[in-house]
Short mmCIF file of C-alpha atoms in Angstrom, two decimals:
data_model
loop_
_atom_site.label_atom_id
_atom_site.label_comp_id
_atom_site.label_asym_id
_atom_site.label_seq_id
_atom_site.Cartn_x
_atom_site.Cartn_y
_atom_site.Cartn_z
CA UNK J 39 59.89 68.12 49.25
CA UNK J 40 59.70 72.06 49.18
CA UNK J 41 57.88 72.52 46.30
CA UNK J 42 56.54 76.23 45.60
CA UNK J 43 54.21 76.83 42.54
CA UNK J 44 52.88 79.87 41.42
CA UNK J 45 49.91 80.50 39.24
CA UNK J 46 49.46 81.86 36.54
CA UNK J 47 52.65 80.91 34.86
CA UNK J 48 52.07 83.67 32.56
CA UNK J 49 49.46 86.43 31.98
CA UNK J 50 48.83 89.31 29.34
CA UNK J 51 46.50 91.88 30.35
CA UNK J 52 45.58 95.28 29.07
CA UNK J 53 46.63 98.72 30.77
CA UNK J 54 44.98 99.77 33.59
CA UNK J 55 43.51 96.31 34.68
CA UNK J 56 44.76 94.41 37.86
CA UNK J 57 46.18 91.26 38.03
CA UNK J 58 46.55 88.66 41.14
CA UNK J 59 49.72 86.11 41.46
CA UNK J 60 49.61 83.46 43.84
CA UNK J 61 52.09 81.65 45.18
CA UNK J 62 51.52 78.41 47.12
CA UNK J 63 53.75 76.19 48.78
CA UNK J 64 52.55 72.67 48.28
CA UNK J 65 54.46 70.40 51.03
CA UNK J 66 55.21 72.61 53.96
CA UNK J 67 53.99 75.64 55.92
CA UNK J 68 55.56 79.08 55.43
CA UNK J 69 54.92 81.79 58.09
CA UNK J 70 57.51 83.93 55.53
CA UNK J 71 57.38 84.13 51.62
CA UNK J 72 58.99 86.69 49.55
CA UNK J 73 58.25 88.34 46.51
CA UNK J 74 60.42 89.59 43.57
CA UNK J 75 60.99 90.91 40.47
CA UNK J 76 63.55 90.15 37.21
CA UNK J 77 63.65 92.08 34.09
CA UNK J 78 65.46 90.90 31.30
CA UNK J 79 69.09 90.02 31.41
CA UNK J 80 68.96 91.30 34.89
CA UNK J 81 69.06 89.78 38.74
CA UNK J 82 66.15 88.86 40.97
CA UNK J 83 65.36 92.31 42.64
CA UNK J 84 63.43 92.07 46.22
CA UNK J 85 60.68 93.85 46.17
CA UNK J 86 58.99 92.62 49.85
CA UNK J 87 58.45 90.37 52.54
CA UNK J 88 54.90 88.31 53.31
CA UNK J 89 54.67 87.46 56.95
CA UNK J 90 51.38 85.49 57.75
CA UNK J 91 48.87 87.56 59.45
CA UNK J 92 50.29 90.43 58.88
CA UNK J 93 51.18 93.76 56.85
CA UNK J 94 53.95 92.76 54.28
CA UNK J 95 56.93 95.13 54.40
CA UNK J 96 58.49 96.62 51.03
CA UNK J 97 61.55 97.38 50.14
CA UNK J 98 62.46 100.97 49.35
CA UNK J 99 61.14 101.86 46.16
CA UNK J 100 58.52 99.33 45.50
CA UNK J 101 54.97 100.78 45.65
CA UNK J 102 53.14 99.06 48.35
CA UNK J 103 49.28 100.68 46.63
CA UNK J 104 50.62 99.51 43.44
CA UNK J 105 51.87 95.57 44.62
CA UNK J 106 49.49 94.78 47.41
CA UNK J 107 50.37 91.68 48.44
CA UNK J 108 48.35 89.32 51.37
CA UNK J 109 49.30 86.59 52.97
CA UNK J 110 46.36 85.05 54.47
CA UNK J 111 47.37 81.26 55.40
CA UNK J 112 50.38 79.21 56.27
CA UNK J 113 50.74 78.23 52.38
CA UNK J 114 49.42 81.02 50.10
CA UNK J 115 50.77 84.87 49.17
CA UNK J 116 49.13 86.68 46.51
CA UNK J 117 50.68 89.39 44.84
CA UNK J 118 48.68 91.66 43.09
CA UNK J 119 49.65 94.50 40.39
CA UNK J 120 46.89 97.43 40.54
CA UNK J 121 46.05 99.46 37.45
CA UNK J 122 48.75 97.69 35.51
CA UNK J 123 51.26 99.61 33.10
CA UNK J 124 54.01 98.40 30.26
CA UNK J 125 56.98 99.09 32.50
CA UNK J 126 55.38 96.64 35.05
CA UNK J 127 56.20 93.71 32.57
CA UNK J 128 58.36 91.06 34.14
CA UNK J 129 59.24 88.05 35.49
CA UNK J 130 57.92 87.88 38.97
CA UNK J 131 59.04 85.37 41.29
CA UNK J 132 57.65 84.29 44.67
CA UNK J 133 59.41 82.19 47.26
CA UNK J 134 58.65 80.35 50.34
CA UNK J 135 60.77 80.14 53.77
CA UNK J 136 61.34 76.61 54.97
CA UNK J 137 61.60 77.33 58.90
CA UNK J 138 64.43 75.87 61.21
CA UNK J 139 67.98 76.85 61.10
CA UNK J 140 69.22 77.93 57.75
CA UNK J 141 65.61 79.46 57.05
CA UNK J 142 66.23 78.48 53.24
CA UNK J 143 64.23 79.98 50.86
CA UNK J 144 62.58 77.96 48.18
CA UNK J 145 61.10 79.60 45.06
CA UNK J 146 58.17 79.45 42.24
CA UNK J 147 58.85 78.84 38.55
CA UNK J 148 57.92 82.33 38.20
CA UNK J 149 54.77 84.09 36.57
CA UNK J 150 55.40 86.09 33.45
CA UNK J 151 53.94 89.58 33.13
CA UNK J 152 52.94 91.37 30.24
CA UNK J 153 51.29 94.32 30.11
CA UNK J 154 50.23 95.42 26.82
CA UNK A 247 73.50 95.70 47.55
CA UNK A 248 74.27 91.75 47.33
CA UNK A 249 77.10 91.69 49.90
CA UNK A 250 78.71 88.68 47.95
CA UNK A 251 81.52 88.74 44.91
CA UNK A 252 81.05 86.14 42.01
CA UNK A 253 83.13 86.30 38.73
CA UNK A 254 80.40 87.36 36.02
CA UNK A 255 81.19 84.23 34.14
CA UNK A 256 83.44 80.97 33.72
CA UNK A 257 83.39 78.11 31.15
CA UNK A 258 83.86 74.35 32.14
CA UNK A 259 84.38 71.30 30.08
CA UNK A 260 81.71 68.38 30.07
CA UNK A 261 82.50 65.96 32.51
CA UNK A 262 85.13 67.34 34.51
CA UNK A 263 84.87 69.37 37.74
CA UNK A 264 84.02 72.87 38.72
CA UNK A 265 84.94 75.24 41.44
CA UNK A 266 82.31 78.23 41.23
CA UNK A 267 83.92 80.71 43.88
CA UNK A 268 82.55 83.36 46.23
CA UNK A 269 83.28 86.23 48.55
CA UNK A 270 81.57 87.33 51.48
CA UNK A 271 84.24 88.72 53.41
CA UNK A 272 81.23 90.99 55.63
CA UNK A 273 79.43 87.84 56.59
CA UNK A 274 78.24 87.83 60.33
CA UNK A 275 79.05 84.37 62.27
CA UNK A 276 75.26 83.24 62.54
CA UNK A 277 74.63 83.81 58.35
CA UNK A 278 74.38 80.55 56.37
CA UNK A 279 75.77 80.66 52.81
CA UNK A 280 73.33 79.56 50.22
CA UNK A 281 73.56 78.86 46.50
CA UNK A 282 71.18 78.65 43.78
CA UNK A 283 71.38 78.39 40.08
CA UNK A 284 68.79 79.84 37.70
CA UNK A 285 67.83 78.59 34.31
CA UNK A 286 66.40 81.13 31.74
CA UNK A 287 63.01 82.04 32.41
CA UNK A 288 62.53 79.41 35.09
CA UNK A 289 62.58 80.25 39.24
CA UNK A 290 66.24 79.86 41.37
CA UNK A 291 66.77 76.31 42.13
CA UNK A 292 68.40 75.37 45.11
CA UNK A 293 71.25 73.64 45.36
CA UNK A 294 73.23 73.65 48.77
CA UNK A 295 73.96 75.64 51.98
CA UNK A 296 76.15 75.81 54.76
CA UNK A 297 77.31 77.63 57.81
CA UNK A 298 80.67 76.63 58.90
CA UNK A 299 82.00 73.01 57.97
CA UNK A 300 81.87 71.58 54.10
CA UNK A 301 78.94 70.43 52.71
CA UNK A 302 77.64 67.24 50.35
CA UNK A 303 74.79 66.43 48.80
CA UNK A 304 73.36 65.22 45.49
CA UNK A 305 73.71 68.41 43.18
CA UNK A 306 77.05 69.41 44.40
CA UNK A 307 79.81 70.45 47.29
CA UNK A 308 80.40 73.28 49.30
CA UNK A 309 83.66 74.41 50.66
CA UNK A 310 83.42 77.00 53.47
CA UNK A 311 87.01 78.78 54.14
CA UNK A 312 87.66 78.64 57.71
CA UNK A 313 87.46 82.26 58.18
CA UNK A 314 84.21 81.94 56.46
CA UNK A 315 85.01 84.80 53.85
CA UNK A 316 84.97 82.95 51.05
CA UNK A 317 83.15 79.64 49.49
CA UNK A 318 83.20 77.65 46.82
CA UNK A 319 80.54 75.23 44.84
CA UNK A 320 82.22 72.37 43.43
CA UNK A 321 80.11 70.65 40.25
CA UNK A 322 82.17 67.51 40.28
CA UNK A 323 81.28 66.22 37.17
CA UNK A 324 79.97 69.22 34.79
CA UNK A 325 76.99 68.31 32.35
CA UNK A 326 74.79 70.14 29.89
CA UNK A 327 72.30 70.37 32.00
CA UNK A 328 74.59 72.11 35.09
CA UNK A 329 74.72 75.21 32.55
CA UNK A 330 72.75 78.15 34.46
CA UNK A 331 73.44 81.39 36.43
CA UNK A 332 74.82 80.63 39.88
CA UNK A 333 74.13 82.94 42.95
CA UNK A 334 75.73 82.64 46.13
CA UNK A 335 73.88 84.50 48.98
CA UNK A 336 73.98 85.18 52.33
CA UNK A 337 70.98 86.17 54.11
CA UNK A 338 70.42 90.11 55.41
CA UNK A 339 68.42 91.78 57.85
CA UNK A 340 65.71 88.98 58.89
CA UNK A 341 66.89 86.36 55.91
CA UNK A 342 66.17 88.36 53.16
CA UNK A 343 67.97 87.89 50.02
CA UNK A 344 69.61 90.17 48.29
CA UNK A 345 70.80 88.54 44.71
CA UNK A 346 74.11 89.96 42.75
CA UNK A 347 74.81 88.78 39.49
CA UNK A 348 75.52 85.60 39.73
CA UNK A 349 78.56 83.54 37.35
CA UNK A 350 76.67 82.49 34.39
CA UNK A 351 78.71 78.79 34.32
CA UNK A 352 78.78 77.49 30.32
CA UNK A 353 79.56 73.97 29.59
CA UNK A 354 81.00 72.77 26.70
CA UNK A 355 80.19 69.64 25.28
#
């Protein structure tokens, strides 16, 4: 049980262009998912929280015109990166909250990025 | 800022036990601890939690000091496959995550 996947599992796409990344969990509901971000060699870095029916909320730093992000049922987030640029190559990593207690936080295999 | 202390990295033996430890000295007394390990290019996978007493399952243990500063993830029997980056966490402001850098664990065959 709490299995996230994420799709595409990797993309190349030319500068400038926009890309979408969903993130669906398969076997439970998630009112909460998360999105975030790992460059090489480094840690996952937070970039915002998906709430169901509502505005996401970003953390400090992240561009919320550039990563627009919707979270329009109980089992999908989309992330998507507008007008795409080299240093927006990464690993990007979704993850979905399994409510009740702990609130654990299962995650995608990840979507690669690269933007030539 | 992460909010938890790992060693960057340790080394174990195939087949015998680990003790991956952790700080979190600033927890609050509602916070769960969680771990996760990550393989290279692949999402965090979880592996246990826990809030105040020790925890079992499958993948591995979980030790919770009684002042709940501290934990530790006990591999009990180390394999190949066990070798990943392991990130203890502790939830902040409305669950979020905040990762540190986690102790890459290496097994040796």
């Amino acid at each position: 049980g709490a299995v996230v996947s994420q799709h595409p599992s990797w993309v190349i796409c030319k500068s400038g262009t926009s890309v979408k990344i969903e993130c669906r969990s398969l076997d439970f509901q998630a009112t909460t998912m998360f999105w975030y971000r790992q460059f090489p060699k480094q840690s996952l870095m937070l970039m915002a929280t998906s709430n169901e029916g509502s505005k996401a909320t970003y953390e400090q730093g992240v561009e919320k015109d550039k990563f627009l992000i919707n979270h329009a049922s109980l089992t999908l987030s989309t992330l998507t990166v507008t007008s795409a640029h080299p240093e927006d190559s990464s690993f990007y990593i979704c993850s979905a909250v399994l409510a009740g207690g702990a609130d654990t936080q299962y995650f995608g295999p990840g979507t690669r990025l690269t933007v030539l | 800022d992460a909010k938890t202390t790992q060693p960057n990295s340790m080394e174990s033996n195939e087949e015998e036990p680990v003790h991956l430890p952790c700080n979190h000295s600033t927890i609050s007394g509602t916070d769960y601890i969680h771990w996760y390990r990550q393989l290279p290019s692949q999402g965090p996978e979880y592996v246990i939690h826990g809030l105040t007493s020790n925890v079992n399952n499958r993948m591995a243990s979980l030790a919770i000091a009684e002042d709940r500063k501290s934990s530790t993830l006990i591999l009990h029997r180390a394999t190949l496959r066990d070798a990943a980056v392991y990130y203890c966490i502790r939830p902040y402001n409305f669950n979020k995550f905040y990762f540190g850098s986690g102790t890459k664990l290496n097994v040796k065959p």
